[in-house]
Short mmCIF file of C-alpha atoms in Angstrom, two decimals:
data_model
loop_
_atom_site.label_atom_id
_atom_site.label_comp_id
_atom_site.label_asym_id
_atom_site.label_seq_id
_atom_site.Cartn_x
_atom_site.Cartn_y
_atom_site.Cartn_z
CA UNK A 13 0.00 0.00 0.00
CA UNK A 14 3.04 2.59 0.50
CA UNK A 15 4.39 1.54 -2.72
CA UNK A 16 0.44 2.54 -4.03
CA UNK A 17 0.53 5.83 -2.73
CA UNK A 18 3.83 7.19 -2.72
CA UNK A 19 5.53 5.51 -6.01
CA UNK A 20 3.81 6.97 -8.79
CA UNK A 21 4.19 10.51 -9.62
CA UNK A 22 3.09 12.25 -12.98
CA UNK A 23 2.10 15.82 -12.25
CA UNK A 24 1.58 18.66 -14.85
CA UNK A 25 -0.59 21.64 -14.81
CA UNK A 26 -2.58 20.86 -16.41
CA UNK A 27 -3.39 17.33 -15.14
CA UNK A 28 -2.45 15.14 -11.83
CA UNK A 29 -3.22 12.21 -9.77
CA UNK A 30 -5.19 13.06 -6.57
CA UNK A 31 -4.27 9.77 -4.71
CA UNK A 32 -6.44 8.34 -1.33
CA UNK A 33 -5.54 5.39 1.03
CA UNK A 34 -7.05 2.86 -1.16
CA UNK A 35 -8.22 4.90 -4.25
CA UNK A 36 -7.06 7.34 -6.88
CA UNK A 37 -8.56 9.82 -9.15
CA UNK A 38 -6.98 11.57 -12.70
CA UNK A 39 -7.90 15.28 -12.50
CA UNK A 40 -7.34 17.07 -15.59
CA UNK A 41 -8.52 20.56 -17.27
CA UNK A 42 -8.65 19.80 -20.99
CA UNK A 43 -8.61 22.90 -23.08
CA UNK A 44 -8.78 22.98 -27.34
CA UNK A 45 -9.64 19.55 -27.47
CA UNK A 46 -6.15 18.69 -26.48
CA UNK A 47 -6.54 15.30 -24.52
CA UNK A 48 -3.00 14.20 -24.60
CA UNK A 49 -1.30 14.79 -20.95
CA UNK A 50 -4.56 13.29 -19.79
CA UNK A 51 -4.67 9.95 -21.89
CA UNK A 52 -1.11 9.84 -21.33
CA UNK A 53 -1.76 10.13 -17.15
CA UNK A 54 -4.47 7.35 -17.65
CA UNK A 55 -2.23 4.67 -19.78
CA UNK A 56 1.03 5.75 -17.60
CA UNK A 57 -1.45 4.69 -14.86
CA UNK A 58 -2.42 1.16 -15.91
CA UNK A 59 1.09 0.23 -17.11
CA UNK A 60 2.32 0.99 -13.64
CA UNK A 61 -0.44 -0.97 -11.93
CA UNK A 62 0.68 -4.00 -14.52
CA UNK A 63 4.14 -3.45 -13.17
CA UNK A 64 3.43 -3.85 -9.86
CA UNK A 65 1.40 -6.62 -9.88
CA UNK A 66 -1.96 -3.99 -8.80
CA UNK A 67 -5.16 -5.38 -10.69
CA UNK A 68 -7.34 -2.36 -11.52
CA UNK A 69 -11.01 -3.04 -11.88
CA UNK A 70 -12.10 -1.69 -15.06
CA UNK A 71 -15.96 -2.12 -14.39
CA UNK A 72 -15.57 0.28 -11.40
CA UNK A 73 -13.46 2.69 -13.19
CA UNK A 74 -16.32 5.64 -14.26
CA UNK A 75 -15.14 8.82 -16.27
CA UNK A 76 -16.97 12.37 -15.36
CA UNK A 77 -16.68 15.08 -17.66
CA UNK A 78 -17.52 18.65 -16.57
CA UNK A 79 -18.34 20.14 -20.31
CA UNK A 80 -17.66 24.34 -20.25
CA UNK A 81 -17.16 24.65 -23.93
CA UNK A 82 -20.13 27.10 -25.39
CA UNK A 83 -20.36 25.34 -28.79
CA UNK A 84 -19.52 21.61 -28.46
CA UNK A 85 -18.74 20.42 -31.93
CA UNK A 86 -18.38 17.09 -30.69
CA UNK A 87 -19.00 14.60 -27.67
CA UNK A 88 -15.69 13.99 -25.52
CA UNK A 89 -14.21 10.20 -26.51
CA UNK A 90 -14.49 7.99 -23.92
CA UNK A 91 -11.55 6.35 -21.93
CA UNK A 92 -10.62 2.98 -23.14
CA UNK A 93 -8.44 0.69 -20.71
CA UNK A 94 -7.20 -2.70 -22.53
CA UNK A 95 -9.73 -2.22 -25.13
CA UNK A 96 -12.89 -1.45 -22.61
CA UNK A 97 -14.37 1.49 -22.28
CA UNK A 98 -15.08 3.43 -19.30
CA UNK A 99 -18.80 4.33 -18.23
CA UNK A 100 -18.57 8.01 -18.60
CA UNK A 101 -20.84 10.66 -17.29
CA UNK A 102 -21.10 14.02 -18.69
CA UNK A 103 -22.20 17.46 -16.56
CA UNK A 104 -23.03 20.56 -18.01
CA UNK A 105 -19.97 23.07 -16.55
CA UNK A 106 -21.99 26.18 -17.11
CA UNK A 107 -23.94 25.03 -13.72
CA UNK A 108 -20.75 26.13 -12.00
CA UNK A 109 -21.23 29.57 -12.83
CA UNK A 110 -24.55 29.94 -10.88
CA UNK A 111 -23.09 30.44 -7.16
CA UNK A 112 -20.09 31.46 -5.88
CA UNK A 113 -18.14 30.87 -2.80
CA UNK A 114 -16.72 33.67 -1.00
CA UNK A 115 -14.06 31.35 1.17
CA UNK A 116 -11.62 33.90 3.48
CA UNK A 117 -14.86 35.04 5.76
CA UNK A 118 -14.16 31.73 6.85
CA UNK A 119 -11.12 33.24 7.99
CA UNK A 120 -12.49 36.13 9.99
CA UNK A 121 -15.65 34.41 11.75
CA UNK A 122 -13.95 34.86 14.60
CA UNK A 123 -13.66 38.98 14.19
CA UNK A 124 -16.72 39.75 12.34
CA UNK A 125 -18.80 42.03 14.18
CA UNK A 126 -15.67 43.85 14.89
CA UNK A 127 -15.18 43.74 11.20
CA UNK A 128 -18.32 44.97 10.98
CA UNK A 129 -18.87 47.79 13.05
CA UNK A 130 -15.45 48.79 11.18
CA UNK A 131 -16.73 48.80 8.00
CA UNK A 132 -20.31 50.25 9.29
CA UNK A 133 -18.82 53.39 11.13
CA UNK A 134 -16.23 54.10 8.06
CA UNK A 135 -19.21 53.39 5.22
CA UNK A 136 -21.89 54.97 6.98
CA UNK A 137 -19.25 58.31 7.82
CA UNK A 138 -18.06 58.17 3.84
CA UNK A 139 -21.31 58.27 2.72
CA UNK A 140 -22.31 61.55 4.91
CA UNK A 141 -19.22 63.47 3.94
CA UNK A 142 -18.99 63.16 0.26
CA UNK A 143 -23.06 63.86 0.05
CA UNK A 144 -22.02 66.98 2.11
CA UNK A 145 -19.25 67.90 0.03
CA UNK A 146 -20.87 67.46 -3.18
CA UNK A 147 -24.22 69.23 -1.73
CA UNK A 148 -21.61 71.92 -0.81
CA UNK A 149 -19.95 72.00 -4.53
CA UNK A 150 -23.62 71.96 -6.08
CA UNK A 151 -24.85 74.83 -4.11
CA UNK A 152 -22.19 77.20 -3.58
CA UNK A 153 -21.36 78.93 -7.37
CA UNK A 154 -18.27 80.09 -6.36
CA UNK A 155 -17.32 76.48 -6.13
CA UNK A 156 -17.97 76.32 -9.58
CA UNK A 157 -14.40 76.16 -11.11
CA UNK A 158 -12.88 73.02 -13.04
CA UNK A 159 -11.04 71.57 -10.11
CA UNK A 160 -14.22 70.93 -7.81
CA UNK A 161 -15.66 69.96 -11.15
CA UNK A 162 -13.15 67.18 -10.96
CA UNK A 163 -13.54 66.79 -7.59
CA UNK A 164 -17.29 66.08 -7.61
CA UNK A 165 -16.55 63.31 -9.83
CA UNK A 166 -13.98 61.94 -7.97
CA UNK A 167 -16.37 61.62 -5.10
CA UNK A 168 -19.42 60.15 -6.98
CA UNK A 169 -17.28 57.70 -8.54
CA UNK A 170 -15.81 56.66 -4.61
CA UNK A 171 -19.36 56.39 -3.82
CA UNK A 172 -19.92 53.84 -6.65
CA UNK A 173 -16.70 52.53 -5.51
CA UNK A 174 -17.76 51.64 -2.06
CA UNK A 175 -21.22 51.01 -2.40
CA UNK A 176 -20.81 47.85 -4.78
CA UNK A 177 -18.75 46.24 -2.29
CA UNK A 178 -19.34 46.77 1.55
CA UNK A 179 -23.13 46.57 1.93
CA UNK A 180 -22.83 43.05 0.05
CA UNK A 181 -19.93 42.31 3.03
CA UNK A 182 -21.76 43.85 5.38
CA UNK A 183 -24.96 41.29 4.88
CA UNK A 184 -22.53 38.09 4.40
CA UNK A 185 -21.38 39.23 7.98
CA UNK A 186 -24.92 39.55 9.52
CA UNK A 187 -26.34 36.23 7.53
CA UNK A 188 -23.21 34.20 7.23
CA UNK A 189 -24.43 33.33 3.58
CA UNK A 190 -20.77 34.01 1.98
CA UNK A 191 -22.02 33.11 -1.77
CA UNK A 192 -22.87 35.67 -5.00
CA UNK A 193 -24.14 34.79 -7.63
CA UNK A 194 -21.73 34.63 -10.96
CA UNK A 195 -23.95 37.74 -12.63
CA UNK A 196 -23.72 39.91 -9.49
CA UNK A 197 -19.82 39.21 -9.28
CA UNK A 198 -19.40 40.40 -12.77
CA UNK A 199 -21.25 43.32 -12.41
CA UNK A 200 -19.18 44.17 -9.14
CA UNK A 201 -16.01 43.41 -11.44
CA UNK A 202 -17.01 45.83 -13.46
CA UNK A 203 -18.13 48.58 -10.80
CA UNK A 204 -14.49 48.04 -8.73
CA UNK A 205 -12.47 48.16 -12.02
CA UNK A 206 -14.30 51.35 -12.99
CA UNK A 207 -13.66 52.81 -9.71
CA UNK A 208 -10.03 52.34 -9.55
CA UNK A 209 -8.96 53.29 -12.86
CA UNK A 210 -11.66 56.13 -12.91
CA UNK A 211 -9.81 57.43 -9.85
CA UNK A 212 -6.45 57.39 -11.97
CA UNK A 213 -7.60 59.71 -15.08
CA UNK A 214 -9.52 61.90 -12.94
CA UNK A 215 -6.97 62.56 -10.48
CA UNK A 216 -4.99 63.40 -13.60
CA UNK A 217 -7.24 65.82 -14.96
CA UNK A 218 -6.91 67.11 -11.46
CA UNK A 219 -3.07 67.27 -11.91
CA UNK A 220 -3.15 68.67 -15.04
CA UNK A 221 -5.72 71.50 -13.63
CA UNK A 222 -3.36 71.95 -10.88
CA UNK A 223 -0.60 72.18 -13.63
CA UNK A 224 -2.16 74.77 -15.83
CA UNK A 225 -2.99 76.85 -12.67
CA UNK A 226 0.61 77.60 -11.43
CA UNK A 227 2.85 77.84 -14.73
CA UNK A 228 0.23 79.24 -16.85
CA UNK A 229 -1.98 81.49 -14.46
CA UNK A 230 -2.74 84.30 -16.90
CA UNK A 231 -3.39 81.85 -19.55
CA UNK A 232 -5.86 79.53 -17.33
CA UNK A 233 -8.98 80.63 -17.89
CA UNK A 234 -8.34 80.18 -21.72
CA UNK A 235 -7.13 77.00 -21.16
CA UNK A 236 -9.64 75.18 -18.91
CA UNK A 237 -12.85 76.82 -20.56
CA UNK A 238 -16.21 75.15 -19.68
CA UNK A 239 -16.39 73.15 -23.24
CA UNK A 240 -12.58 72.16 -22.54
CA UNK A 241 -13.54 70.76 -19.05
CA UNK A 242 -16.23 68.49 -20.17
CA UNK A 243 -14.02 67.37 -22.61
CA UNK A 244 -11.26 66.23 -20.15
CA UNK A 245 -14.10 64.91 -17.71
CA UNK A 246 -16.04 62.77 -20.85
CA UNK A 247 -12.50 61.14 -21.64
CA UNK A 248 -11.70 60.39 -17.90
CA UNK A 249 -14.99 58.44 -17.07
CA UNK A 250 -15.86 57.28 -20.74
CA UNK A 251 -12.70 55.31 -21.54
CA UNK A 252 -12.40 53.45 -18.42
CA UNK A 253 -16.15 52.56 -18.86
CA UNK A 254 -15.69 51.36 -22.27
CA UNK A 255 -12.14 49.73 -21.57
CA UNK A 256 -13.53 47.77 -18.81
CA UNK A 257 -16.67 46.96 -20.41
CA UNK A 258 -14.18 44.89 -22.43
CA UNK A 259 -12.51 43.19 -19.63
CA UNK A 260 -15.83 42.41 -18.47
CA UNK A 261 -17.10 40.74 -21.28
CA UNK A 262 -13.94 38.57 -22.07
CA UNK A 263 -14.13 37.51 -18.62
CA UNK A 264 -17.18 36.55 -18.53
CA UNK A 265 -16.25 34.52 -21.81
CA UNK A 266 -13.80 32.33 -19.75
CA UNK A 267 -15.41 29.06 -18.53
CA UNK A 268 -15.12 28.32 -15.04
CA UNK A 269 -14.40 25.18 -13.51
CA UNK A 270 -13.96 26.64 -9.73
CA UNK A 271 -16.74 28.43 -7.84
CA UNK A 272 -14.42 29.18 -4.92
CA UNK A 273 -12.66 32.35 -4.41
CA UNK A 274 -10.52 33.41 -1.82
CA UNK A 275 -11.67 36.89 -1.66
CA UNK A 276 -14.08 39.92 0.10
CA UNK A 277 -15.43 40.90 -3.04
CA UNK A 278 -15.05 40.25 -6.96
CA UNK A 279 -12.27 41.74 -8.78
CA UNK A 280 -11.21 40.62 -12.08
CA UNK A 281 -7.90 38.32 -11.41
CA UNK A 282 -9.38 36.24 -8.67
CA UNK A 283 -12.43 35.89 -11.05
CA UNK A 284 -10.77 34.61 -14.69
CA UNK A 285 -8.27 32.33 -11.91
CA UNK A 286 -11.09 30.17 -11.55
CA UNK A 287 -10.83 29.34 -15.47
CA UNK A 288 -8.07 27.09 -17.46
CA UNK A 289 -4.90 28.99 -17.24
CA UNK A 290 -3.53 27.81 -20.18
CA UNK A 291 -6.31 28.39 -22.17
CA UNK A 292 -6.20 30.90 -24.87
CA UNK A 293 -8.95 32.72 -24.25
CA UNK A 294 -7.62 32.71 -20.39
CA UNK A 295 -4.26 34.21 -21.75
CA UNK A 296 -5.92 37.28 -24.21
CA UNK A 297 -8.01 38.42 -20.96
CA UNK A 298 -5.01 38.55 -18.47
CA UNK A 299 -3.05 40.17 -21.87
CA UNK A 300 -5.97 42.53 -22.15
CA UNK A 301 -5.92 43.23 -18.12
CA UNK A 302 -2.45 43.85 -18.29
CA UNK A 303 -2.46 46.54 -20.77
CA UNK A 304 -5.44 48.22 -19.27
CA UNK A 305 -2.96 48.46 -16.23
CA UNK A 306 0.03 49.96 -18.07
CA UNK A 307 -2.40 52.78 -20.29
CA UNK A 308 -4.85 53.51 -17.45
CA UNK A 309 -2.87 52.97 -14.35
CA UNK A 310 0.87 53.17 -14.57
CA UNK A 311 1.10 55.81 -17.56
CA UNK A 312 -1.16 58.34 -15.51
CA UNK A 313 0.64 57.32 -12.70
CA UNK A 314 3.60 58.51 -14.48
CA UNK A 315 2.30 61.46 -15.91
CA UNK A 316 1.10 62.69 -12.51
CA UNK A 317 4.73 62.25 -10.82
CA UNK A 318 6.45 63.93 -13.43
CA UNK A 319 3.95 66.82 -13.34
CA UNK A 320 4.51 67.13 -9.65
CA UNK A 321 8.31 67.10 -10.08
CA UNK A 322 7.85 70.46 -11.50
CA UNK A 323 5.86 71.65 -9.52
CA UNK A 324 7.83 71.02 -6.17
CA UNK A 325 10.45 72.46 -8.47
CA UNK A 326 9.21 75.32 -9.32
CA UNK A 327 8.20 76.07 -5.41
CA UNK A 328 11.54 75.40 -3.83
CA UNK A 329 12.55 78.57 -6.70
CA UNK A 330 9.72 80.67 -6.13
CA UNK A 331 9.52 83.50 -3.55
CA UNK A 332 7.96 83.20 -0.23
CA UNK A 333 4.29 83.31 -1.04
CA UNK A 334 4.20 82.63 -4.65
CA UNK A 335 5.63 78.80 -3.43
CA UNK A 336 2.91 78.71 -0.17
CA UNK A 337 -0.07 79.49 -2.05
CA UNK A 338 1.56 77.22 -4.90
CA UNK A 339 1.91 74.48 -2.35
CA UNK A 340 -1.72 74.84 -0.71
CA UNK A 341 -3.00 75.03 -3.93
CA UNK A 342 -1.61 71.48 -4.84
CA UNK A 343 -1.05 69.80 -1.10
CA UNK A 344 -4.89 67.92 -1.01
CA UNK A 345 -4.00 66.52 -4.56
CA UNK A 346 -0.75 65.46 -3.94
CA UNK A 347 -1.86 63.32 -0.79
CA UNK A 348 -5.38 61.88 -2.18
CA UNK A 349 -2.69 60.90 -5.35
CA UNK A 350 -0.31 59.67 -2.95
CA UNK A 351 -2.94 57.95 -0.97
CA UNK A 352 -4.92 56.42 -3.24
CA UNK A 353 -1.95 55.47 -5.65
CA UNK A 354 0.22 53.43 -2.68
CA UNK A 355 -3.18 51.20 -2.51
CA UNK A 356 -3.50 50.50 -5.70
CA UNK A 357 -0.58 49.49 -6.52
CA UNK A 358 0.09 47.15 -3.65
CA UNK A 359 -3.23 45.60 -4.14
CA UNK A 360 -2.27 45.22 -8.21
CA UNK A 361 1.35 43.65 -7.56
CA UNK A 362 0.41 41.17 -4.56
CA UNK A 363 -2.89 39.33 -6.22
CA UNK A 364 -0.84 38.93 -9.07
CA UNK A 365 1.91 37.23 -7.82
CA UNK A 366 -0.05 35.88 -4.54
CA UNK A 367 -3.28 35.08 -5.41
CA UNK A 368 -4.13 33.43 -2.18
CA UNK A 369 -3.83 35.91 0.74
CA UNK A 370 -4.83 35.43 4.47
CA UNK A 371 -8.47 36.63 5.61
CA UNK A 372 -6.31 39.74 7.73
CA UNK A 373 -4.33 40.64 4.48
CA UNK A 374 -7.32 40.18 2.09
CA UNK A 375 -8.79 42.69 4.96
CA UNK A 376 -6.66 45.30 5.19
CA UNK A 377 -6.07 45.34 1.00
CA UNK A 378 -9.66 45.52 0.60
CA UNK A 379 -10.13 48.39 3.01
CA UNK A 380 -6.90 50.25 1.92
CA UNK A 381 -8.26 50.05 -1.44
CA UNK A 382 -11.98 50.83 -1.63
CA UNK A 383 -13.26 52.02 1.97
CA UNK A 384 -10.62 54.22 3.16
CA UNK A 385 -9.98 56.80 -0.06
CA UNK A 386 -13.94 57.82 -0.81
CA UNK A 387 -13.78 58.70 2.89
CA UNK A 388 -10.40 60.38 2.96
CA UNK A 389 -11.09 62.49 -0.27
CA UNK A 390 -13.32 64.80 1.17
CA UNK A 391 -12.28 64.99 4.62
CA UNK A 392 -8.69 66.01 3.22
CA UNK A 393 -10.16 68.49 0.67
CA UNK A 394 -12.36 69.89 3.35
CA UNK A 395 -9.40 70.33 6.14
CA UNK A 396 -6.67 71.50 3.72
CA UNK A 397 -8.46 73.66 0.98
CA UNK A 398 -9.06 77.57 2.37
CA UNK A 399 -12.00 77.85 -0.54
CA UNK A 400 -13.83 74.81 0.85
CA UNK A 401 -13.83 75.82 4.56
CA UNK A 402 -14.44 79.01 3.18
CA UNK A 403 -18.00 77.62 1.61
CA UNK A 404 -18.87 76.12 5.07
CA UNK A 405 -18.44 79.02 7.14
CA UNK A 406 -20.32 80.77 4.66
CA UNK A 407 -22.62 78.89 4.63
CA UNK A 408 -22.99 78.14 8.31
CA UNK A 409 -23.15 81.95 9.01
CA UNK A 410 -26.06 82.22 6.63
CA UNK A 411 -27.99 79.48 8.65
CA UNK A 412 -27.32 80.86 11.51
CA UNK A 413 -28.36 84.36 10.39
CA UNK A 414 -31.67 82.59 9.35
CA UNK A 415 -32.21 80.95 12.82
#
């Protein structure tokens, strides 16, 4: 029996033996009809059991194939051992897709309601400041200039942002059901992946706003007119929209044969993991998620770091208060960027080369990433920007005129 189970070996990746005390099962993920590795496993198999003298019972052999393919131009062959064939049973894959598992709040049953009244307190506060603020940027005209233009799209889109993902977390939490269905986890995909890279190219409209303002001051308002601005803020929310529409769709292409994810909430990676890796279609969506990373992450990334070189730059030459007001003028950016971009980034890097984090890590990457910044946007715009606080004592005088 410890010859049985430790002897034979023949692992790939895209087959293996899964072997048991007195049983074994082949496991393999067969994509373009290429059944080789696995026929190969399965006669490798029975001329080791003839070498050793094991008798394998052919009538108790059975063959289940889990079928993804959308178009099936032909049935699967069944398995034939010394000119028998196998009973074979075939399954529909595209069941798997119905329900999925949401695994690492197994890993946090133990801290949920602290988790919980976390992510209430943080939700419920995020959602009260950035109605404020953009109640604030609606009402008062004089905070009708391109930057809170920007800035009132920044905070609609955090509000998106946060909203597809923690009241979903915070009802697994109360009800313990830890499942979503496959359509509501690509539409969350889609909503997170809008949010993040949305973030990037309107924080570098922001940047460029911010840019404009201190080396071309006389020039700005001809710059950044009102048809100009809509412009800028069109490109920055339509092209991520369309771009991810696209991830979307070839993800949802992929065919699954996991329903397990290891995760607090969808996100595109952990979602096209569950598929054949070496699958083509696998291969042109990561290829496809990659790029989207480099154009809509990394170059504005870029682009907003060089910008900012200047401008520090240009304030350690400048006199006195020219480089104060240039520095107030560009300090809430800088840290929201800063902020925002640190998050991002780390989140990016580790799921892609650790898929599979621990329920604290998955935790504090998820909250980092989409609970923490649509609460810290306004509350650092509304502590560090003199025309903001400006608006609320204004306002708050008025009121209390009224009273």
């Amino acid at each position: 029996m410890h010859l049985y189970n430790s002897d034979f070996c023949f692992n790939l990746s895209t087959c293996h033996l899964q072997k048991f005390f007195d049983d074994s099962s082949i496991v393999s993920c067969i994509t373009d009809d290429n059944e080789e590795e696995y026929r190969a496993l399965v006669e490798s198999f029975v001329g080791w059991c003839d070498t050793n003298h094991l008798q394998l019972n052919i009538r108790k052999t059975k063959e289940l194939v889990v079928d993804y393919r959308q178009s099936k131009k032909r049935a699967p062959t069944p398995i034939t051992i010394r000119g028998e064939e196998t009973r074979a049973a075939e399954m529909n894959g595209s069941s798997i897709t119905g329900t999925l598992i949401l695994t690492v709040f197994k890993d946090i049953y133990s801290d949920k309601n602290v988790f919980f009244i976390v992510v209430f307190l943080i939700y419920i506060a995020s959602i009260f400041t950035n109605i404020t603020l953009m109640l604030l940027i609606y009402l008062d005209t004089s905070l009708h200039k391109p930057m809170y233009i920007f800035l009132f799209s920044l905070i609609v889109n955090g509000l998106i942002g946060s909203t597809a993902v923690w009241p979903k977390v915070m009802v697994i939490l109360l009800t313990g059901m830890n499942t979503t269905s496959y359509a509501g986890c690509l539409i969350q995909v889609f909503l997170t992946s809008t949010y993040g890279i949305c973030n990037f190219t309107v924080l570098t409209m922001m940047a460029y706003d911010r840019f404009v303002s201190i080396f071309n001051p006389l020039q700005y308002h001809t710059i950044m007119t009102p048809q100009k601005v809509r412009q800028l803020l069109l490109a920055a929310d339509l092209v991520p929209v369309v771009c991810v529409l696209g991830q979307v769709f070839l993800t949802s292409q992929l065919p699954l044969y996991k329903n397990t994810l290891h995760k607090i909430f969808c996100h595109n990676l952990s979602l096209s993991s569950l598929s054949c890796s070496d699958s083509i279609q696998s291969r042109v969506t990561n290829l496809y998620g990659i790029c989207l990373i480099i154009a809509l992450i990394i170059l504005p990334l870029l682009l907003v770091l060089l910008s900012y070189v200047k401008i520090i730059v240009f304030i350690l030459k400048a006199s006195g208060n020219n480089g104060k007001k240039a520095f107030e003028t560009c300090s809430p950016h800088m840290i929201v960027f800063i902020n925002f971009s640190i998050a991002t980034l780390f989140s990016v890097i580790y799921n892609r080369l650790n898929p599979y984090l621990p329920g604290e890590a998955n935790v504090l990457l998820s909250i980092n990433y989409i609970l923490v910044p649509p609460l810290l946007h306004p509350v650092i715009y509304g502590i560090k920007n003199q025309e903001i606080r400006d608006s609320i004592s204004k306002i708050w005088k008025r009121k209390m005129r009224t009273i």
